[in-house]
Amino acid sequence: MSQTMYNVRVEFGVRETPPDTVITAVHEDLARYDVSVGSSPTGGLTVRLFLEADSPVDAGTRGVEYILGALLKHEVFQPHQMTGYEVITEEEFDRRLAEPLVPELAGMTEVAQITGTTTSRASQLRARLAPYLVQELASGPVYLASGVRTFAEKEYSRKPGVRRTEIPLTPIERALLDSLAAAAAGTEVASTAAGHQAVSDAIEGVVGNGHQVQLHFQPADSEVTAALDTLLEHGLVRTRRIYKKEMEKMAAGHEDDLVVSLTGKGQRHSSAITPAAGASGQEDDR
């Protein structure tokens, strides 16, 4: 089995760094392993060495043994003072060494540049950039530039016009929404759409201002009723009862019919093109 070069780092929780004479002696004892001794980020002591091993487990076991042996030889520490160790490949060690100590940061000007927008629009993204916030300064927030780039690539759309979050609809819910939009616009929906026939049979015609659809009374357990309830829940449509004046022009048997109209949100989510759909150039995240 070919061996791999590993770096083993061992941490010790101590209050004082050993004298230079002891550190020099440890260096001499472990010189063949390219050892280094220094202070750890937490204030203790760190000892690193390189050695070839069959696996990370083998490297860790031997590395800890060699380091503890050298320290105990000079009566520096007791084994229980070791707080932990890490084993990484030499390649990973070099990669970490090449990383900047301070990551690239981004203020609001940089956020605007990365997202391709204005600083005014960038300032409106603060809540969505919160996961990448490093510090809030008097001059404004500071973010991890890498996080802002990830946000710009995966979550933020710079396309003008309406942006929306897709609402999952069943085939009959989609057929009902599109049929309502098409009826209001005076167009047709392809009859191949799943659930189209049931929806088509339920629509009586257009009433009111010409953009409202009369929906024939449906039993509570019908699939059209269930689909309508879903559209109402998502705010895609609104309903009302038939007005008395409208009833005078209808044949008997329509007293319990509903008048359904699409909301602006419903128009945006329908596949059919209605006169009101796409009329607004404002951004909308719904």
PDB file of C-alpha atoms in Angstrom:
ATOM      1  CA  MET A   1       0.000   0.000   0.000  1.00  0.00           C
ATOM      2  CA  SER A   2       1.368   3.412  -0.969  1.00  0.00           C
ATOM      3  CA  GLN A   3       1.807   5.858   1.861  1.00  0.00           C
ATOM      4  CA  THR A   4       0.630   9.464   2.050  1.00  0.00           C
ATOM      5  CA  MET A   5       2.291  12.420   3.706  1.00  0.00           C
ATOM      6  CA  TYR A   6       0.172  13.789   6.577  1.00  0.00           C
ATOM      7  CA  ASN A   7       0.387  16.773   8.875  1.00  0.00           C
ATOM      8  CA  VAL A   8      -0.453  16.043  12.523  1.00  0.00           C
ATOM      9  CA  ARG A   9      -1.282  18.963  14.816  1.00  0.00           C
ATOM     10  CA  VAL A  10      -1.576  18.378  18.570  1.00  0.00           C
ATOM     11  CA  GLU A  11      -2.962  20.984  20.991  1.00  0.00           C
ATOM     12  CA  PHE A  12      -2.091  21.268  24.676  1.00  0.00           C
ATOM     13  CA  GLY A  13      -3.924  23.336  27.258  1.00  0.00           C
ATOM     14  CA  VAL A  14      -1.136  25.010  29.228  1.00  0.00           C
ATOM     15  CA  ARG A  15      -0.746  28.398  30.838  1.00  0.00           C
ATOM     16  CA  GLU A  16       2.905  28.992  30.072  1.00  0.00           C
ATOM     17  CA  THR A  17       5.045  28.244  27.034  1.00  0.00           C
ATOM     18  CA  PRO A  18       8.044  26.012  27.814  1.00  0.00           C
ATOM     19  CA  PRO A  19      11.455  27.715  27.939  1.00  0.00           C
ATOM     20  CA  ASP A  20      13.435  28.017  24.715  1.00  0.00           C
ATOM     21  CA  THR A  21      15.875  25.329  25.814  1.00  0.00           C
ATOM     22  CA  VAL A  22      13.072  22.773  26.037  1.00  0.00           C
ATOM     23  CA  ILE A  23      11.548  23.807  22.695  1.00  0.00           C
ATOM     24  CA  THR A  24      14.977  23.488  21.084  1.00  0.00           C
ATOM     25  CA  ALA A  25      15.368  20.007  22.567  1.00  0.00           C
ATOM     26  CA  VAL A  26      11.937  18.957  21.238  1.00  0.00           C
ATOM     27  CA  HIS A  27      12.906  20.274  17.800  1.00  0.00           C
ATOM     28  CA  GLU A  28      16.069  18.189  17.859  1.00  0.00           C
ATOM     29  CA  ASP A  29      14.248  15.029  18.963  1.00  0.00           C
ATOM     30  CA  LEU A  30      11.613  15.353  16.212  1.00  0.00           C
ATOM     31  CA  ALA A  31      13.751  17.005  13.529  1.00  0.00           C
ATOM     32  CA  ARG A  32      13.215  14.138  11.075  1.00  0.00           C
ATOM     33  CA  TYR A  33       9.474  14.952  11.082  1.00  0.00           C
ATOM     34  CA  ASP A  34       9.896  18.656  10.222  1.00  0.00           C
ATOM     35  CA  VAL A  35       8.379  19.612  13.583  1.00  0.00           C
ATOM     36  CA  SER A  36       7.203  23.086  14.574  1.00  0.00           C
ATOM     37  CA  VAL A  37       6.248  24.314  18.051  1.00  0.00           C
ATOM     38  CA  GLY A  38       4.275  27.453  18.813  1.00  0.00           C
ATOM     39  CA  SER A  39       1.343  29.050  20.602  1.00  0.00           C
ATOM     40  CA  SER A  40      -2.171  27.905  19.719  1.00  0.00           C
ATOM     41  CA  PRO A  41      -5.017  30.341  18.893  1.00  0.00           C
ATOM     42  CA  THR A  42      -6.581  29.567  22.280  1.00  0.00           C
ATOM     43  CA  GLY A  43      -3.434  30.425  24.203  1.00  0.00           C
ATOM     44  CA  GLY A  44      -2.067  26.914  24.707  1.00  0.00           C
ATOM     45  CA  LEU A  45       0.704  25.126  22.864  1.00  0.00           C
ATOM     46  CA  THR A  46       0.635  23.629  19.357  1.00  0.00           C
ATOM     47  CA  VAL A  47       3.045  21.021  18.033  1.00  0.00           C
ATOM     48  CA  ARG A  48       2.988  20.020  14.345  1.00  0.00           C
ATOM     49  CA  LEU A  49       4.884  17.390  12.441  1.00  0.00           C
ATOM     50  CA  PHE A  50       4.827  15.641   9.070  1.00  0.00           C
ATOM     51  CA  LEU A  51       5.035  11.902   8.562  1.00  0.00           C
ATOM     52  CA  GLU A  52       4.132   9.303   5.977  1.00  0.00           C
ATOM     53  CA  ALA A  53       1.439   6.822   6.945  1.00  0.00           C
ATOM     54  CA  ASP A  54      -1.001   4.312   5.488  1.00  0.00           C
ATOM     55  CA  SER A  55      -4.058   6.244   6.678  1.00  0.00           C
ATOM     56  CA  PRO A  56      -5.121   9.307   8.708  1.00  0.00           C
ATOM     57  CA  VAL A  57      -5.749   7.029  11.699  1.00  0.00           C
ATOM     58  CA  ASP A  58      -2.249   5.593  11.484  1.00  0.00           C
ATOM     59  CA  ALA A  59      -0.779   9.092  11.099  1.00  0.00           C
ATOM     60  CA  GLY A  60      -2.717  10.414  14.085  1.00  0.00           C
ATOM     61  CA  THR A  61      -1.799   7.515  16.349  1.00  0.00           C
ATOM     62  CA  ARG A  62       1.896   7.698  15.563  1.00  0.00           C
ATOM     63  CA  GLY A  63       2.049  11.494  15.490  1.00  0.00           C
ATOM     64  CA  VAL A  64       0.479  11.860  18.940  1.00  0.00           C
ATOM     65  CA  GLU A  65       2.764   9.125  20.278  1.00  0.00           C
ATOM     66  CA  TYR A  66       5.921  10.819  18.944  1.00  0.00           C
ATOM     67  CA  ILE A  67       4.952  14.263  20.240  1.00  0.00           C
ATOM     68  CA  LEU A  68       3.891  13.048  23.684  1.00  0.00           C
ATOM     69  CA  GLY A  69       7.076  11.010  23.950  1.00  0.00           C
ATOM     70  CA  ALA A  70       9.269  14.041  23.236  1.00  0.00           C
ATOM     71  CA  LEU A  71       7.397  16.298  25.670  1.00  0.00           C
ATOM     72  CA  LEU A  72       7.311  13.730  28.468  1.00  0.00           C
ATOM     73  CA  LYS A  73      11.017  13.067  27.964  1.00  0.00           C
ATOM     74  CA  HIS A  74      11.711  16.659  28.920  1.00  0.00           C
ATOM     75  CA  GLU A  75       9.060  16.618  31.660  1.00  0.00           C
ATOM     76  CA  VAL A  76       7.074  19.385  30.011  1.00  0.00           C
ATOM     77  CA  PHE A  77       3.480  18.081  30.164  1.00  0.00           C
ATOM     78  CA  GLN A  78       1.299  15.278  31.333  1.00  0.00           C
ATOM     79  CA  PRO A  79      -0.840  13.364  28.803  1.00  0.00           C
ATOM     80  CA  HIS A  80      -4.097  14.694  30.272  1.00  0.00           C
ATOM     81  CA  GLN A  81      -3.100  18.217  29.216  1.00  0.00           C
ATOM     82  CA  MET A  82      -3.580  17.315  25.551  1.00  0.00           C
ATOM     83  CA  THR A  83      -6.841  18.938  24.380  1.00  0.00           C
ATOM     84  CA  GLY A  84      -7.046  17.461  20.887  1.00  0.00           C
ATOM     85  CA  TYR A  85      -5.367  16.747  17.590  1.00  0.00           C
ATOM     86  CA  GLU A  86      -6.006  17.056  13.862  1.00  0.00           C
ATOM     87  CA  VAL A  87      -4.724  15.048  10.907  1.00  0.00           C
ATOM     88  CA  ILE A  88      -4.765  16.436   7.358  1.00  0.00           C
ATOM     89  CA  THR A  89      -2.926  15.579   4.172  1.00  0.00           C
ATOM     90  CA  GLU A  90       0.066  17.634   3.119  1.00  0.00           C
ATOM     91  CA  GLU A  91      -1.960  18.827   0.131  1.00  0.00           C
ATOM     92  CA  GLU A  92      -4.719  20.142   2.403  1.00  0.00           C
ATOM     93  CA  PHE A  93      -2.107  21.755   4.645  1.00  0.00           C
ATOM     94  CA  ASP A  94      -0.645  23.634   1.656  1.00  0.00           C
ATOM     95  CA  ARG A  95      -4.111  24.700   0.519  1.00  0.00           C
ATOM     96  CA  ARG A  96      -4.924  26.173   3.928  1.00  0.00           C
ATOM     97  CA  LEU A  97      -1.553  27.870   4.077  1.00  0.00           C
ATOM     98  CA  ALA A  98      -2.276  29.610   0.776  1.00  0.00           C
ATOM     99  CA  GLU A  99      -5.587  31.029   2.013  1.00  0.00           C
ATOM    100  CA  PRO A 100      -5.559  34.692   3.090  1.00  0.00           C
ATOM    101  CA  LEU A 101      -5.697  35.240   6.834  1.00  0.00           C
ATOM    102  CA  VAL A 102      -8.564  37.694   6.343  1.00  0.00           C
ATOM    103  CA  PRO A 103     -11.220  36.640   3.792  1.00  0.00           C
ATOM    104  CA  GLU A 104     -12.359  39.037   1.090  1.00  0.00           C
ATOM    105  CA  LEU A 105     -14.991  41.382   2.493  1.00  0.00           C
ATOM    106  CA  ALA A 106     -17.721  43.425   0.834  1.00  0.00           C
ATOM    107  CA  GLY A 107     -19.477  46.623   1.854  1.00  0.00           C
ATOM    108  CA  MET A 108     -22.652  47.918   0.221  1.00  0.00           C
ATOM    109  CA  THR A 109     -20.733  49.318  -2.769  1.00  0.00           C
ATOM    110  CA  GLU A 110     -19.182  45.901  -3.405  1.00  0.00           C
ATOM    111  CA  VAL A 111     -22.559  44.202  -2.880  1.00  0.00           C
ATOM    112  CA  ALA A 112     -24.024  46.444  -5.579  1.00  0.00           C
ATOM    113  CA  GLN A 113     -21.164  45.579  -7.933  1.00  0.00           C
ATOM    114  CA  ILE A 114     -21.442  41.830  -7.299  1.00  0.00           C
ATOM    115  CA  THR A 115     -25.230  41.747  -7.695  1.00  0.00           C
ATOM    116  CA  GLY A 116     -25.141  44.102 -10.665  1.00  0.00           C
ATOM    117  CA  THR A 117     -27.530  46.599  -9.146  1.00  0.00           C
ATOM    118  CA  THR A 118     -27.495  50.027  -7.503  1.00  0.00           C
ATOM    119  CA  THR A 119     -26.379  50.734  -3.950  1.00  0.00           C
ATOM    120  CA  SER A 120     -29.945  51.783  -3.172  1.00  0.00           C
ATOM    121  CA  ARG A 121     -31.308  48.416  -4.314  1.00  0.00           C
ATOM    122  CA  ALA A 122     -28.405  46.606  -2.627  1.00  0.00           C
ATOM    123  CA  SER A 123     -29.348  48.167   0.713  1.00  0.00           C
ATOM    124  CA  GLN A 124     -32.785  46.542   0.369  1.00  0.00           C
ATOM    125  CA  LEU A 125     -31.120  43.121   0.304  1.00  0.00           C
ATOM    126  CA  ARG A 126     -29.789  43.333   3.867  1.00  0.00           C
ATOM    127  CA  ALA A 127     -32.232  40.825   5.323  1.00  0.00           C
ATOM    128  CA  ARG A 128     -31.458  38.270   2.610  1.00  0.00           C
ATOM    129  CA  LEU A 129     -27.708  38.777   3.036  1.00  0.00           C
ATOM    130  CA  ALA A 130     -27.848  38.287   6.820  1.00  0.00           C
ATOM    131  CA  PRO A 131     -26.235  34.792   6.700  1.00  0.00           C
ATOM    132  CA  TYR A 132     -23.078  36.384   5.263  1.00  0.00           C
ATOM    133  CA  LEU A 133     -22.849  39.354   7.654  1.00  0.00           C
ATOM    134  CA  VAL A 134     -19.468  39.751   9.362  1.00  0.00           C
ATOM    135  CA  GLN A 135     -19.924  43.008  11.241  1.00  0.00           C
ATOM    136  CA  GLU A 136     -22.266  45.982  11.348  1.00  0.00           C
ATOM    137  CA  LEU A 137     -20.129  49.143  11.346  1.00  0.00           C
ATOM    138  CA  ALA A 138     -21.074  52.809  11.599  1.00  0.00           C
ATOM    139  CA  SER A 139     -20.422  53.060   7.861  1.00  0.00           C
ATOM    140  CA  GLY A 140     -22.705  50.115   7.122  1.00  0.00           C
ATOM    141  CA  PRO A 141     -22.706  46.307   7.056  1.00  0.00           C
ATOM    142  CA  VAL A 142     -19.704  44.226   6.010  1.00  0.00           C
ATOM    143  CA  TYR A 143     -20.272  40.833   4.377  1.00  0.00           C
ATOM    144  CA  LEU A 144     -18.205  37.875   3.231  1.00  0.00           C
ATOM    145  CA  ALA A 145     -17.684  38.530  -0.474  1.00  0.00           C
ATOM    146  CA  SER A 146     -17.824  34.805  -1.248  1.00  0.00           C
ATOM    147  CA  GLY A 147     -21.256  34.591   0.388  1.00  0.00           C
ATOM    148  CA  VAL A 148     -22.544  37.581  -1.571  1.00  0.00           C
ATOM    149  CA  ARG A 149     -21.347  35.948  -4.803  1.00  0.00           C
ATOM    150  CA  THR A 150     -23.151  32.733  -3.897  1.00  0.00           C
ATOM    151  CA  PHE A 151     -26.309  34.742  -3.202  1.00  0.00           C
ATOM    152  CA  ALA A 152     -25.998  36.610  -6.508  1.00  0.00           C
ATOM    153  CA  GLU A 153     -25.539  33.394  -8.492  1.00  0.00           C
ATOM    154  CA  LYS A 154     -28.178  31.212  -6.861  1.00  0.00           C
ATOM    155  CA  GLU A 155     -30.804  33.396  -5.187  1.00  0.00           C
ATOM    156  CA  TYR A 156     -30.882  36.833  -6.763  1.00  0.00           C
ATOM    157  CA  SER A 157     -32.331  37.575 -10.177  1.00  0.00           C
ATOM    158  CA  ARG A 158     -31.305  40.792 -11.910  1.00  0.00           C
ATOM    159  CA  LYS A 159     -33.900  40.416 -14.662  1.00  0.00           C
ATOM    160  CA  PRO A 160     -36.293  43.377 -14.830  1.00  0.00           C
ATOM    161  CA  GLY A 161     -39.996  42.947 -14.281  1.00  0.00           C
ATOM    162  CA  VAL A 162     -41.964  40.680 -12.009  1.00  0.00           C
ATOM    163  CA  ARG A 163     -40.223  37.977 -10.007  1.00  0.00           C
ATOM    164  CA  ARG A 164     -42.322  35.297  -8.396  1.00  0.00           C
ATOM    165  CA  THR A 165     -42.009  32.208  -6.304  1.00  0.00           C
ATOM    166  CA  GLU A 166     -43.614  29.251  -8.022  1.00  0.00           C
ATOM    167  CA  ILE A 167     -46.676  27.781  -6.303  1.00  0.00           C
ATOM    168  CA  PRO A 168     -47.027  24.004  -6.692  1.00  0.00           C
ATOM    169  CA  LEU A 169     -50.452  23.270  -8.196  1.00  0.00           C
ATOM    170  CA  THR A 170     -52.055  19.958  -9.093  1.00  0.00           C
ATOM    171  CA  PRO A 171     -53.134  19.455 -12.730  1.00  0.00           C
ATOM    172  CA  ILE A 172     -56.763  20.330 -12.004  1.00  0.00           C
ATOM    173  CA  GLU A 173     -55.780  23.371  -9.916  1.00  0.00           C
ATOM    174  CA  ARG A 174     -53.615  24.544 -12.806  1.00  0.00           C
ATOM    175  CA  ALA A 175     -56.430  23.839 -15.284  1.00  0.00           C
ATOM    176  CA  LEU A 176     -58.882  25.854 -13.186  1.00  0.00           C
ATOM    177  CA  LEU A 177     -56.501  28.803 -12.830  1.00  0.00           C
ATOM    178  CA  ASP A 178     -55.644  28.866 -16.532  1.00  0.00           C
ATOM    179  CA  SER A 179     -59.269  28.373 -17.586  1.00  0.00           C
ATOM    180  CA  LEU A 180     -60.411  31.266 -15.398  1.00  0.00           C
ATOM    181  CA  ALA A 181     -57.698  33.476 -16.866  1.00  0.00           C
ATOM    182  CA  ALA A 182     -58.508  32.408 -20.418  1.00  0.00           C
ATOM    183  CA  ALA A 183     -62.256  32.907 -19.962  1.00  0.00           C
ATOM    184  CA  ALA A 184     -61.679  36.396 -18.589  1.00  0.00           C
ATOM    185  CA  ALA A 185     -59.378  37.206 -21.522  1.00  0.00           C
ATOM    186  CA  GLY A 186     -61.659  35.665 -24.141  1.00  0.00           C
ATOM    187  CA  THR A 187     -59.090  33.065 -25.163  1.00  0.00           C
ATOM    188  CA  GLU A 188     -59.006  29.287 -24.936  1.00  0.00           C
ATOM    189  CA  VAL A 189     -57.016  26.750 -22.953  1.00  0.00           C
ATOM    190  CA  ALA A 190     -55.822  23.588 -24.671  1.00  0.00           C
ATOM    191  CA  SER A 191     -58.325  20.819 -23.972  1.00  0.00           C
ATOM    192  CA  THR A 192     -55.461  18.369 -23.449  1.00  0.00           C
ATOM    193  CA  ALA A 193     -54.765  19.915 -20.049  1.00  0.00           C
ATOM    194  CA  ALA A 194     -55.441  17.469 -17.221  1.00  0.00           C
ATOM    195  CA  GLY A 195     -58.765  18.224 -15.549  1.00  0.00           C
ATOM    196  CA  HIS A 196     -59.755  20.567 -18.378  1.00  0.00           C
ATOM    197  CA  GLN A 197     -63.108  18.933 -19.080  1.00  0.00           C
ATOM    198  CA  ALA A 198     -64.277  19.023 -15.454  1.00  0.00           C
ATOM    199  CA  VAL A 199     -63.295  22.677 -15.210  1.00  0.00           C
ATOM    200  CA  SER A 200     -64.795  23.531 -18.588  1.00  0.00           C
ATOM    201  CA  ASP A 201     -68.119  21.986 -17.564  1.00  0.00           C
ATOM    202  CA  ALA A 202     -68.135  24.067 -14.377  1.00  0.00           C
ATOM    203  CA  ILE A 203     -67.672  27.439 -16.105  1.00  0.00           C
ATOM    204  CA  GLU A 204     -70.970  29.054 -17.141  1.00  0.00           C
ATOM    205  CA  GLY A 205     -69.590  32.193 -18.731  1.00  0.00           C
ATOM    206  CA  VAL A 206     -68.304  35.706 -18.095  1.00  0.00           C
ATOM    207  CA  VAL A 207     -70.204  38.194 -15.936  1.00  0.00           C
ATOM    208  CA  GLY A 208     -69.706  41.540 -14.249  1.00  0.00           C
ATOM    209  CA  ASN A 209     -67.066  43.723 -15.851  1.00  0.00           C
ATOM    210  CA  GLY A 210     -66.218  41.075 -18.418  1.00  0.00           C
ATOM    211  CA  HIS A 211     -63.245  39.752 -16.457  1.00  0.00           C
ATOM    212  CA  GLN A 212     -65.212  37.770 -13.877  1.00  0.00           C
ATOM    213  CA  VAL A 213     -66.212  34.172 -14.447  1.00  0.00           C
ATOM    214  CA  GLN A 214     -69.444  32.512 -13.368  1.00  0.00           C
ATOM    215  CA  LEU A 215     -68.696  29.116 -11.856  1.00  0.00           C
ATOM    216  CA  HIS A 216     -71.596  26.690 -11.593  1.00  0.00           C
ATOM    217  CA  PHE A 217     -72.372  25.362  -8.125  1.00  0.00           C
ATOM    218  CA  GLN A 218     -70.166  22.386  -7.259  1.00  0.00           C
ATOM    219  CA  PRO A 219     -70.682  19.747  -4.556  1.00  0.00           C
ATOM    220  CA  ALA A 220     -68.435  20.201  -1.530  1.00  0.00           C
ATOM    221  CA  ASP A 221     -66.583  16.965  -2.290  1.00  0.00           C
ATOM    222  CA  SER A 222     -65.949  17.694  -5.973  1.00  0.00           C
ATOM    223  CA  GLU A 223     -62.430  18.075  -7.330  1.00  0.00           C
ATOM    224  CA  VAL A 224     -63.284  21.499  -8.752  1.00  0.00           C
ATOM    225  CA  THR A 225     -64.355  22.728  -5.293  1.00  0.00           C
ATOM    226  CA  ALA A 226     -61.124  21.410  -3.775  1.00  0.00           C
ATOM    227  CA  ALA A 227     -59.101  23.101  -6.518  1.00  0.00           C
ATOM    228  CA  LEU A 228     -60.928  26.399  -5.980  1.00  0.00           C
ATOM    229  CA  ASP A 229     -60.240  26.219  -2.234  1.00  0.00           C
ATOM    230  CA  THR A 230     -56.520  25.839  -2.957  1.00  0.00           C
ATOM    231  CA  LEU A 231     -56.488  28.841  -5.294  1.00  0.00           C
ATOM    232  CA  LEU A 232     -58.283  30.892  -2.639  1.00  0.00           C
ATOM    233  CA  GLU A 233     -55.798  29.774   0.003  1.00  0.00           C
ATOM    234  CA  HIS A 234     -52.880  30.968  -2.138  1.00  0.00           C
ATOM    235  CA  GLY A 235     -54.578  34.287  -2.869  1.00  0.00           C
ATOM    236  CA  LEU A 236     -54.789  33.577  -6.605  1.00  0.00           C
ATOM    237  CA  VAL A 237     -58.541  34.197  -6.913  1.00  0.00           C
ATOM    238  CA  ARG A 238     -61.390  35.876  -5.088  1.00  0.00           C
ATOM    239  CA  THR A 239     -65.056  34.887  -5.110  1.00  0.00           C
ATOM    240  CA  ARG A 240     -68.444  36.460  -4.492  1.00  0.00           C
ATOM    241  CA  ARG A 241     -72.086  35.495  -4.722  1.00  0.00           C
ATOM    242  CA  ILE A 242     -74.134  36.473  -7.776  1.00  0.00           C
ATOM    243  CA  TYR A 243     -75.742  39.894  -7.434  1.00  0.00           C
ATOM    244  CA  LYS A 244     -79.529  40.117  -7.473  1.00  0.00           C
ATOM    245  CA  LYS A 245     -79.464  42.254 -10.618  1.00  0.00           C
ATOM    246  CA  GLU A 246     -77.313  39.638 -12.363  1.00  0.00           C
ATOM    247  CA  MET A 247     -79.687  36.904 -11.227  1.00  0.00           C
ATOM    248  CA  GLU A 248     -82.577  38.578 -13.009  1.00  0.00           C
ATOM    249  CA  LYS A 249     -80.901  37.875 -16.343  1.00  0.00           C
ATOM    250  CA  MET A 250     -80.191  34.216 -15.589  1.00  0.00           C
ATOM    251  CA  ALA A 251     -82.307  31.121 -15.819  1.00  0.00           C
ATOM    252  CA  ALA A 252     -83.383  29.388 -12.633  1.00  0.00           C
ATOM    253  CA  GLY A 253     -80.948  27.034 -10.963  1.00  0.00           C
ATOM    254  CA  HIS A 254     -77.968  29.389 -10.684  1.00  0.00           C
ATOM    255  CA  GLU A 255     -78.752  30.876  -7.286  1.00  0.00           C
ATOM    256  CA  ASP A 256     -75.779  29.132  -5.665  1.00  0.00           C
ATOM    257  CA  ASP A 257     -73.264  29.817  -8.434  1.00  0.00           C
ATOM    258  CA  LEU A 258     -70.091  31.748  -7.649  1.00  0.00           C
ATOM    259  CA  VAL A 259     -68.440  34.623  -9.461  1.00  0.00           C
ATOM    260  CA  VAL A 260     -64.689  34.136  -9.557  1.00  0.00           C
ATOM    261  CA  SER A 261     -62.048  36.680 -10.533  1.00  0.00           C
ATOM    262  CA  LEU A 262     -58.284  36.415 -10.629  1.00  0.00           C
ATOM    263  CA  THR A 263     -56.191  38.552  -8.336  1.00  0.00           C
ATOM    264  CA  GLY A 264     -53.077  40.245  -9.683  1.00  0.00           C
ATOM    265  CA  LYS A 265     -51.097  37.405  -8.164  1.00  0.00           C
ATOM    266  CA  GLY A 266     -53.340  34.879  -9.902  1.00  0.00           C
ATOM    267  CA  GLN A 267     -52.803  36.580 -13.256  1.00  0.00           C
ATOM    268  CA  ARG A 268     -49.044  36.368 -12.805  1.00  0.00           C
ATOM    269  CA  HIS A 269     -49.191  32.679 -11.949  1.00  0.00           C
ATOM    270  CA  SER A 270     -51.534  31.657 -14.748  1.00  0.00           C
ATOM    271  CA  SER A 271     -50.235  30.341 -18.051  1.00  0.00           C
ATOM    272  CA  ALA A 272     -52.863  32.246 -20.014  1.00  0.00           C
ATOM    273  CA  ILE A 273     -52.154  35.865 -20.936  1.00  0.00           C
ATOM    274  CA  THR A 274     -54.721  38.277 -19.561  1.00  0.00           C
ATOM    275  CA  PRO A 275     -54.945  41.994 -20.331  1.00  0.00           C
ATOM    276  CA  ALA A 276     -53.709  42.838 -16.830  1.00  0.00           C
ATOM    277  CA  ALA A 277     -50.939  40.264 -16.722  1.00  0.00           C
ATOM    278  CA  GLY A 278     -47.463  41.657 -17.136  1.00  0.00           C
ATOM    279  CA  ALA A 279     -48.749  45.229 -17.142  1.00  0.00           C
ATOM    280  CA  SER A 280     -46.689  46.168 -14.130  1.00  0.00           C
ATOM    281  CA  GLY A 281     -42.933  46.447 -14.249  1.00  0.00           C
ATOM    282  CA  GLN A 282     -42.598  46.419 -10.491  1.00  0.00           C
ATOM    283  CA  GLU A 283     -40.676  43.736  -8.702  1.00  0.00           C
ATOM    284  CA  ASP A 284     -42.694  41.230  -6.710  1.00  0.00           C
ATOM    285  CA  ASP A 285     -41.231  38.329  -4.742  1.00  0.00           C
ATOM    286  CA  ARG A 286     -44.567  36.582  -4.254  1.00  0.00           C
TER     287      ARG A 286
END
